[in-house]
Coordinates of C-alpha atoms (C1' of nucleotides) in Angstrom, one line a residue:
Chain A
M264 CA 8.5 -41.6 -1.9
S265 CA 6.4 -43.1 0.9
D266 CA 7.5 -40.9 3.8
D267 CA 4.9 -38.4 4.8
A268 CA 7.3 -36.0 6.5
A269 CA 9.7 -36.1 3.7
T270 CA 6.9 -35.4 1.2
G271 CA 5.7 -32.4 3.1
S272 CA 9.1 -30.9 3.6
E273 CA 10.1 -31.5 0.0
E274 CA 7.5 -29.1 -1.1
S275 CA 8.8 -26.5 1.3
L276 CA 12.3 -27.2 0.1
A277 CA 11.4 -26.6 -3.5
T278 CA 9.4 -23.5 -2.7
R279 CA 11.9 -21.9 -0.4
L280 CA 14.8 -22.6 -2.6
R281 CA 13.0 -21.0 -5.5
E282 CA 12.2 -17.9 -3.4
Q283 CA 15.9 -17.4 -2.9
G284 CA 16.9 -18.1 -6.4
L285 CA 18.6 -21.3 -5.2
R286 CA 18.5 -24.7 -6.9
L287 CA 16.8 -27.9 -6.0
T288 CA 19.3 -30.7 -6.2
P289 CA 19.2 -34.4 -5.4
Q290 CA 21.8 -33.9 -2.7
R291 CA 19.7 -31.3 -1.0
Q292 CA 16.7 -33.5 -1.0
L293 CA 18.6 -36.5 0.3
I294 CA 20.2 -34.5 3.1
L295 CA 17.0 -32.9 4.2
R296 CA 15.4 -36.3 4.2
A297 CA 18.3 -37.8 6.2
V298 CA 17.9 -35.2 8.9
E299 CA 14.2 -36.0 9.1
E300 CA 14.7 -39.7 9.3
L301 CA 17.6 -39.6 11.8
R302 CA 15.8 -37.2 14.1
H303 CA 19.0 -36.0 15.8
A304 CA 22.1 -36.3 13.7
T305 CA 25.5 -34.9 13.4
P306 CA 26.9 -33.9 10.0
D307 CA 28.9 -37.1 10.0
E308 CA 25.8 -39.2 10.6
V309 CA 23.9 -37.4 7.9
L310 CA 26.8 -38.0 5.6
A311 CA 26.9 -41.8 6.4
H312 CA 23.1 -42.0 5.9
V313 CA 23.1 -40.2 2.6
R314 CA 26.0 -42.3 1.4
G315 CA 24.0 -45.4 2.1
Q316 CA 21.9 -44.3 -0.8
V317 CA 24.2 -42.3 -3.0
S318 CA 27.8 -43.1 -2.3
S319 CA 29.3 -40.2 -4.2
V320 CA 28.0 -37.5 -1.9
N321 CA 30.8 -35.4 -0.3
A322 CA 31.3 -34.2 3.2
S323 CA 31.6 -30.6 2.2
T324 CA 28.3 -30.8 0.5
V325 CA 26.7 -32.0 3.7
Y326 CA 28.2 -29.1 5.7
R327 CA 27.2 -26.6 3.0
T328 CA 23.7 -28.0 2.6
L329 CA 23.0 -28.1 6.3
E330 CA 23.9 -24.4 6.4
V331 CA 21.5 -23.6 3.6
L332 CA 18.7 -25.7 5.1
E333 CA 19.1 -24.0 8.3
E334 CA 18.9 -20.6 6.6
L335 CA 15.8 -21.7 4.9
G336 CA 14.4 -22.6 8.3
L337 CA 13.9 -26.3 7.4
V338 CA 16.4 -27.7 9.9
R339 CA 17.8 -26.5 13.2
H340 CA 20.8 -27.5 15.3
A341 CA 21.5 -27.9 18.9
H342 CA 24.6 -29.0 20.8
L343 CA 23.9 -32.3 22.3
S344 CA 27.4 -33.4 23.1
D345 CA 30.7 -31.7 23.8
R346 CA 31.5 -32.3 20.2
A347 CA 29.5 -31.9 17.0
P348 CA 26.2 -30.1 16.5
T349 CA 23.1 -32.3 15.9
Y350 CA 20.5 -31.3 13.3
H351 CA 16.8 -31.9 13.4
S352 CA 13.9 -31.1 11.2
T353 CA 11.7 -28.1 12.0
L354 CA 8.7 -30.2 10.9
E355 CA 8.8 -31.7 14.4
H356 CA 7.3 -29.5 17.0
E357 CA 9.8 -27.3 18.7
H358 CA 11.2 -29.1 21.6
V359 CA 13.8 -29.1 24.4
H360 CA 16.6 -31.6 24.4
V361 CA 17.4 -33.4 27.6
V362 CA 20.7 -35.3 27.5
C363 CA 22.1 -37.9 29.8
R364 CA 25.9 -37.5 29.8
R365 CA 26.4 -41.0 31.2
C366 CA 24.5 -43.0 28.6
D367 CA 24.2 -40.2 26.0
S368 CA 20.5 -40.8 25.6
V369 CA 18.5 -37.8 24.4
R370 CA 14.9 -37.2 25.3
S371 CA 12.7 -34.5 23.8
Y372 CA 10.4 -32.5 26.0
D373 CA 7.6 -30.2 25.2
T374 CA 8.7 -26.6 25.4
E375 CA 6.3 -26.0 28.3
L376 CA 9.1 -27.6 30.4
V377 CA 10.9 -24.3 30.2
G378 CA 7.9 -22.0 30.3
P379 CA 8.8 -20.5 33.7
L380 CA 12.4 -20.0 32.6
V381 CA 11.4 -18.3 29.4
A382 CA 8.9 -16.1 31.3
A383 CA 11.5 -15.1 33.9
L384 CA 14.1 -14.1 31.2
A385 CA 11.4 -12.3 29.2
E386 CA 11.1 -10.0 32.2
D387 CA 14.6 -8.9 31.5
G388 CA 13.8 -8.5 27.8
F389 CA 15.7 -11.7 26.9
T390 CA 14.1 -13.9 24.2
V391 CA 15.1 -17.6 24.7
D392 CA 15.8 -19.7 21.7
V393 CA 14.1 -22.8 23.0
G394 CA 14.8 -25.1 20.1
H395 CA 18.5 -24.7 20.6
L396 CA 18.4 -25.5 24.3
A397 CA 20.1 -28.6 25.6
I398 CA 19.9 -29.6 29.2
F399 CA 22.5 -32.0 30.5
G400 CA 22.5 -34.2 33.5
E401 CA 22.0 -37.8 34.5
C402 CA 18.9 -39.8 33.7
A403 CA 17.0 -42.0 36.2
S404 CA 18.5 -45.3 35.1
C405 CA 22.0 -44.0 35.2
V406 CA 21.6 -42.4 38.6
A407 CA 20.3 -45.7 39.9
R408 CA 23.2 -47.6 38.4
P409 CA 26.6 -47.6 40.3
Q410 CA 29.4 -45.3 39.1
E411 CA 31.3 -46.3 36.0
P412 CA 34.8 -47.7 36.6
Chain B
M80 CA 49.9 -12.6 45.0
S81 CA 47.3 -10.1 45.7
D82 CA 44.2 -11.8 44.3
D83 CA 41.9 -13.2 47.0
A84 CA 40.3 -15.7 44.8
A85 CA 43.5 -17.0 43.6
T86 CA 44.9 -17.3 47.0
G87 CA 41.9 -19.2 48.2
S88 CA 42.0 -21.6 45.3
E89 CA 45.7 -22.1 45.4
E90 CA 45.4 -23.8 48.7
S91 CA 42.7 -26.1 47.3
L92 CA 44.9 -26.7 44.3
A93 CA 47.8 -27.8 46.4
T94 CA 45.7 -29.9 48.6
R95 CA 43.7 -31.7 46.0
L96 CA 46.7 -32.4 43.8
R97 CA 48.5 -33.9 46.8
E98 CA 45.5 -36.1 47.6
Q99 CA 45.7 -37.5 44.1
G100 CA 49.5 -37.9 44.2
L101 CA 49.8 -35.2 41.5
R102 CA 52.2 -32.4 41.5
L103 CA 51.9 -28.7 41.9
T104 CA 53.6 -26.9 39.1
P105 CA 53.8 -23.2 38.1
Q106 CA 51.8 -24.0 34.9
R107 CA 48.9 -25.4 36.9
Q108 CA 48.9 -22.4 39.2
L109 CA 49.0 -20.0 36.3
I110 CA 46.3 -21.7 34.4
L111 CA 44.0 -22.0 37.3
R112 CA 44.5 -18.3 38.1
A113 CA 43.9 -17.4 34.4
V114 CA 40.5 -19.2 34.5
E115 CA 39.6 -17.3 37.6
E116 CA 40.6 -13.9 36.3
L117 CA 39.1 -14.3 32.9
R118 CA 35.8 -15.6 34.3
H119 CA 34.7 -17.3 31.1
A120 CA 37.5 -18.4 28.9
T121 CA 38.2 -20.8 26.1
P122 CA 41.4 -22.9 26.1
D123 CA 42.8 -20.4 23.6
E124 CA 42.1 -17.4 25.7
V125 CA 43.6 -19.1 28.8
L126 CA 46.7 -19.9 26.8
A127 CA 47.0 -16.3 25.6
H128 CA 46.5 -15.0 29.1
V129 CA 49.1 -17.3 30.6
R130 CA 51.6 -16.6 27.9
G131 CA 51.3 -12.9 28.8
Q132 CA 53.1 -13.9 31.9
V133 CA 55.2 -16.9 30.9
S134 CA 55.7 -17.1 27.2
S135 CA 56.9 -20.6 27.1
V136 CA 53.7 -22.3 28.2
N137 CA 52.4 -24.7 25.6
A138 CA 48.9 -25.3 24.3
S139 CA 48.9 -29.0 25.1
T140 CA 49.7 -28.1 28.7
V141 CA 46.6 -25.9 28.8
Y142 CA 44.4 -28.6 27.5
R143 CA 45.8 -31.2 29.8
T144 CA 45.7 -28.9 32.8
L145 CA 42.2 -27.8 32.3
E146 CA 41.2 -31.5 32.2
V147 CA 43.0 -32.1 35.5
L148 CA 41.6 -29.0 37.1
E149 CA 38.1 -30.1 36.1
E150 CA 38.7 -33.6 37.5
L151 CA 39.8 -32.0 40.7
G152 CA 36.6 -30.0 40.8
L153 CA 38.3 -26.6 40.6
V154 CA 37.0 -25.5 37.3
R155 CA 34.0 -26.4 35.1
H156 CA 33.2 -25.9 31.5
A157 CA 30.1 -25.0 29.6
H158 CA 29.4 -24.5 25.9
L159 CA 28.8 -20.8 25.4
S160 CA 29.3 -20.7 21.7
D161 CA 29.0 -23.0 18.7
R162 CA 32.7 -23.5 19.1
A163 CA 35.0 -23.9 22.0
P164 CA 34.1 -24.8 25.6
T165 CA 34.5 -22.0 28.1
Y166 CA 35.9 -22.7 31.5
H167 CA 35.1 -21.0 34.8
S168 CA 36.2 -21.3 38.4
T169 CA 34.1 -23.3 40.8
L170 CA 34.9 -20.7 43.4
E171 CA 32.1 -18.7 41.9
H172 CA 28.7 -19.7 43.0
E173 CA 27.2 -22.2 40.6
H174 CA 25.3 -20.2 38.0
V175 CA 23.4 -20.5 34.8
H176 CA 24.8 -18.9 31.6
V177 CA 22.5 -16.8 29.4
V178 CA 24.1 -16.0 26.1
C179 CA 23.0 -13.5 23.4
R180 CA 23.8 -14.9 20.0
R181 CA 23.7 -11.6 18.4
C182 CA 26.2 -9.7 20.6
D183 CA 27.8 -12.7 22.3
S184 CA 27.3 -11.2 25.7
V185 CA 27.1 -13.7 28.6
R186 CA 25.2 -13.0 31.7
S187 CA 25.2 -15.3 34.8
Y188 CA 22.0 -15.9 36.6
D189 CA 21.4 -17.5 39.9
T190 CA 20.4 -21.1 39.7
E191 CA 17.0 -20.4 41.1
L192 CA 16.2 -19.3 37.5
V193 CA 15.9 -22.9 36.5
G194 CA 14.4 -24.1 39.8
P195 CA 11.1 -25.1 38.2
L196 CA 12.9 -26.9 35.3
V197 CA 15.1 -28.8 37.7
A198 CA 12.1 -29.8 39.8
A199 CA 10.1 -30.9 36.7
L200 CA 12.8 -33.1 35.5
A201 CA 13.5 -34.4 38.9
E202 CA 10.0 -35.9 38.8
D203 CA 11.2 -38.1 36.0
G204 CA 14.3 -39.0 38.0
F205 CA 16.5 -36.8 35.9
T206 CA 19.3 -34.8 37.7
V207 CA 20.1 -31.6 35.9
D208 CA 23.7 -30.4 35.7
V209 CA 22.9 -26.8 36.3
G210 CA 26.4 -25.4 36.0
H211 CA 26.8 -26.8 32.5
L212 CA 23.6 -25.2 31.3
A213 CA 23.7 -22.5 28.7
I214 CA 20.6 -20.7 27.5
F215 CA 20.8 -19.0 24.1
G216 CA 18.7 -16.3 22.7
E217 CA 18.7 -12.6 22.1
C218 CA 19.2 -10.0 24.8
A219 CA 17.0 -6.9 25.3
S220 CA 19.3 -4.5 23.5
C221 CA 19.8 -6.7 20.5
V222 CA 16.1 -7.3 20.2
A223 CA 15.5 -3.5 20.3
R224 CA 18.1 -2.9 17.6
P225 CA 17.2 -3.5 13.9
Q226 CA 18.4 -6.7 12.2
E227 CA 22.0 -7.0 11.3
P228 CA 22.8 -6.5 7.5
Chain C
dT103 C1' 65.7 -41.1 43.0
dT104 C1' 61.3 -41.7 41.3
dT105 C1' 57.6 -40.7 38.7
dG106 C1' 54.7 -37.1 37.0
dG107 C1' 54.7 -33.0 34.0
dT108 C1' 56.1 -30.2 30.2
dG109 C1' 57.4 -28.6 25.6
dC110 C1' 57.7 -29.9 21.0
dA111 C1' 56.4 -31.8 16.9
dA112 C1' 53.7 -34.9 14.5
dA113 C1' 49.1 -37.0 14.3
dT114 C1' 44.0 -36.6 14.4
dA115 C1' 39.6 -34.8 13.8
dA116 C1' 36.3 -31.6 12.2
dT117 C1' 35.3 -28.1 9.2
dT118 C1' 36.2 -24.7 5.5
dT119 C1' 37.7 -23.1 1.1
dG120 C1' 39.4 -22.7 -3.9
dC121 C1' 38.5 -24.3 -8.1
dA122 C1' 37.1 -26.6 -12.4
dG123 C1' 33.6 -29.3 -14.2
dT124 C1' 28.4 -30.3 -13.9
dC125 C1' 23.7 -29.6 -13.7
dT126 C1' 19.4 -26.7 -12.7
dC127 C1' 16.6 -23.3 -14.2
Chain D
dG104 C1' 23.6 -20.2 -21.6
dA105 C1' 24.3 -18.3 -17.0
dG106 C1' 25.3 -19.0 -12.7
dA107 C1' 24.5 -22.0 -8.8
dC108 C1' 26.2 -26.6 -6.9
dT109 C1' 29.1 -30.4 -6.3
dG110 C1' 33.2 -33.2 -5.8
dC111 C1' 37.9 -33.2 -4.8
dA112 C1' 42.0 -31.9 -2.7
dA113 C1' 44.3 -28.7 -0.1
dA114 C1' 44.1 -25.5 3.8
dT115 C1' 42.5 -24.4 8.5
dT116 C1' 41.4 -24.9 13.2
dA117 C1' 41.1 -27.4 17.4
dT118 C1' 42.6 -30.9 20.0
dT119 C1' 45.3 -35.1 21.1
dT120 C1' 49.3 -38.0 21.5
dG121 C1' 54.2 -39.9 21.6
dC122 C1' 58.4 -39.0 23.4
dA123 C1' 62.7 -37.2 25.4
dC124 C1' 63.9 -34.2 29.0
dC125 C1' 63.0 -31.7 33.3
dA126 C1' 61.6 -31.1 37.8
dA127 C1' 58.5 -31.8 42.1
dA128 C1' 58.3 -34.5 46.1

DNA sequence: TTTGGTGCAAATAATTTGCAGTCTC
DNA sequence: GAGACTGCAAATTATTTGCACCAAA
């Protein structure tokens, strides 16, 4: 294994699984690593990536594993499209997703971007889940470009 | 018809449909009114509501109609759960949705809540679609309450 | 009369579940 | 060896589509 991130998270994976009396399997390692490598991936994309390495892995395993990894706190998901959820590693700093609906590009911003928002809602006792936040709109280059057909 | 909102929007509905060479049908009126009355409703909920009045309305009609209404600018949708989109009327002021993931309650906030955020992204040329924004977290009463089982 | 719209049923797509065999601990 | 995990296939759920008939303009 030559990937730093993967190496770091694989220790956590083993540890946290053990804590819960769960088992470390090749599938779980591969799926966690796929999420880390892909940065923002839907279950489908994770499946495709993992199958590139081990073709026998099943879709249901991906769904079940992402759920487990999320419970263990190793991955998180946000909704970056009208469709599937996208998963990302919690090794990355918590960040806010800003999505252009025209070109589907996703940019990550530091959480300070929503500092005022979080503070304002905190006054009402509301705790914002910043990592789950997705902000939609149109990016600079798409705004500059004429409307699509 | 005794509902003010419905009355107001029904004129727009007729007008905008005509502008596009589309037709005014009972289903379209009922579905638009359902969205207005329900405030935040998934296609399923809209269907159930409409069927309470006219049992023969079909699910595919609801999907197709919500799409048309959104194109006409009469309704909008946001993603307020990990599942279905929820539709709301554009007669209401544009607002930001704040959703508690523990009790699923939804509160609407004035768009000024995200003013700083919108301004910050505008500096990067990004135009935020405020009406589509959903902010997740935990509301005051759920935070106060002990964890669920 | 001329399309656009609707209901219906079948097709997709995405995700979940039951189960029997397999593998981790 | 016990029980968790996986693959597979079938079941769900949500949404879309093709088509014949109906109806708004």
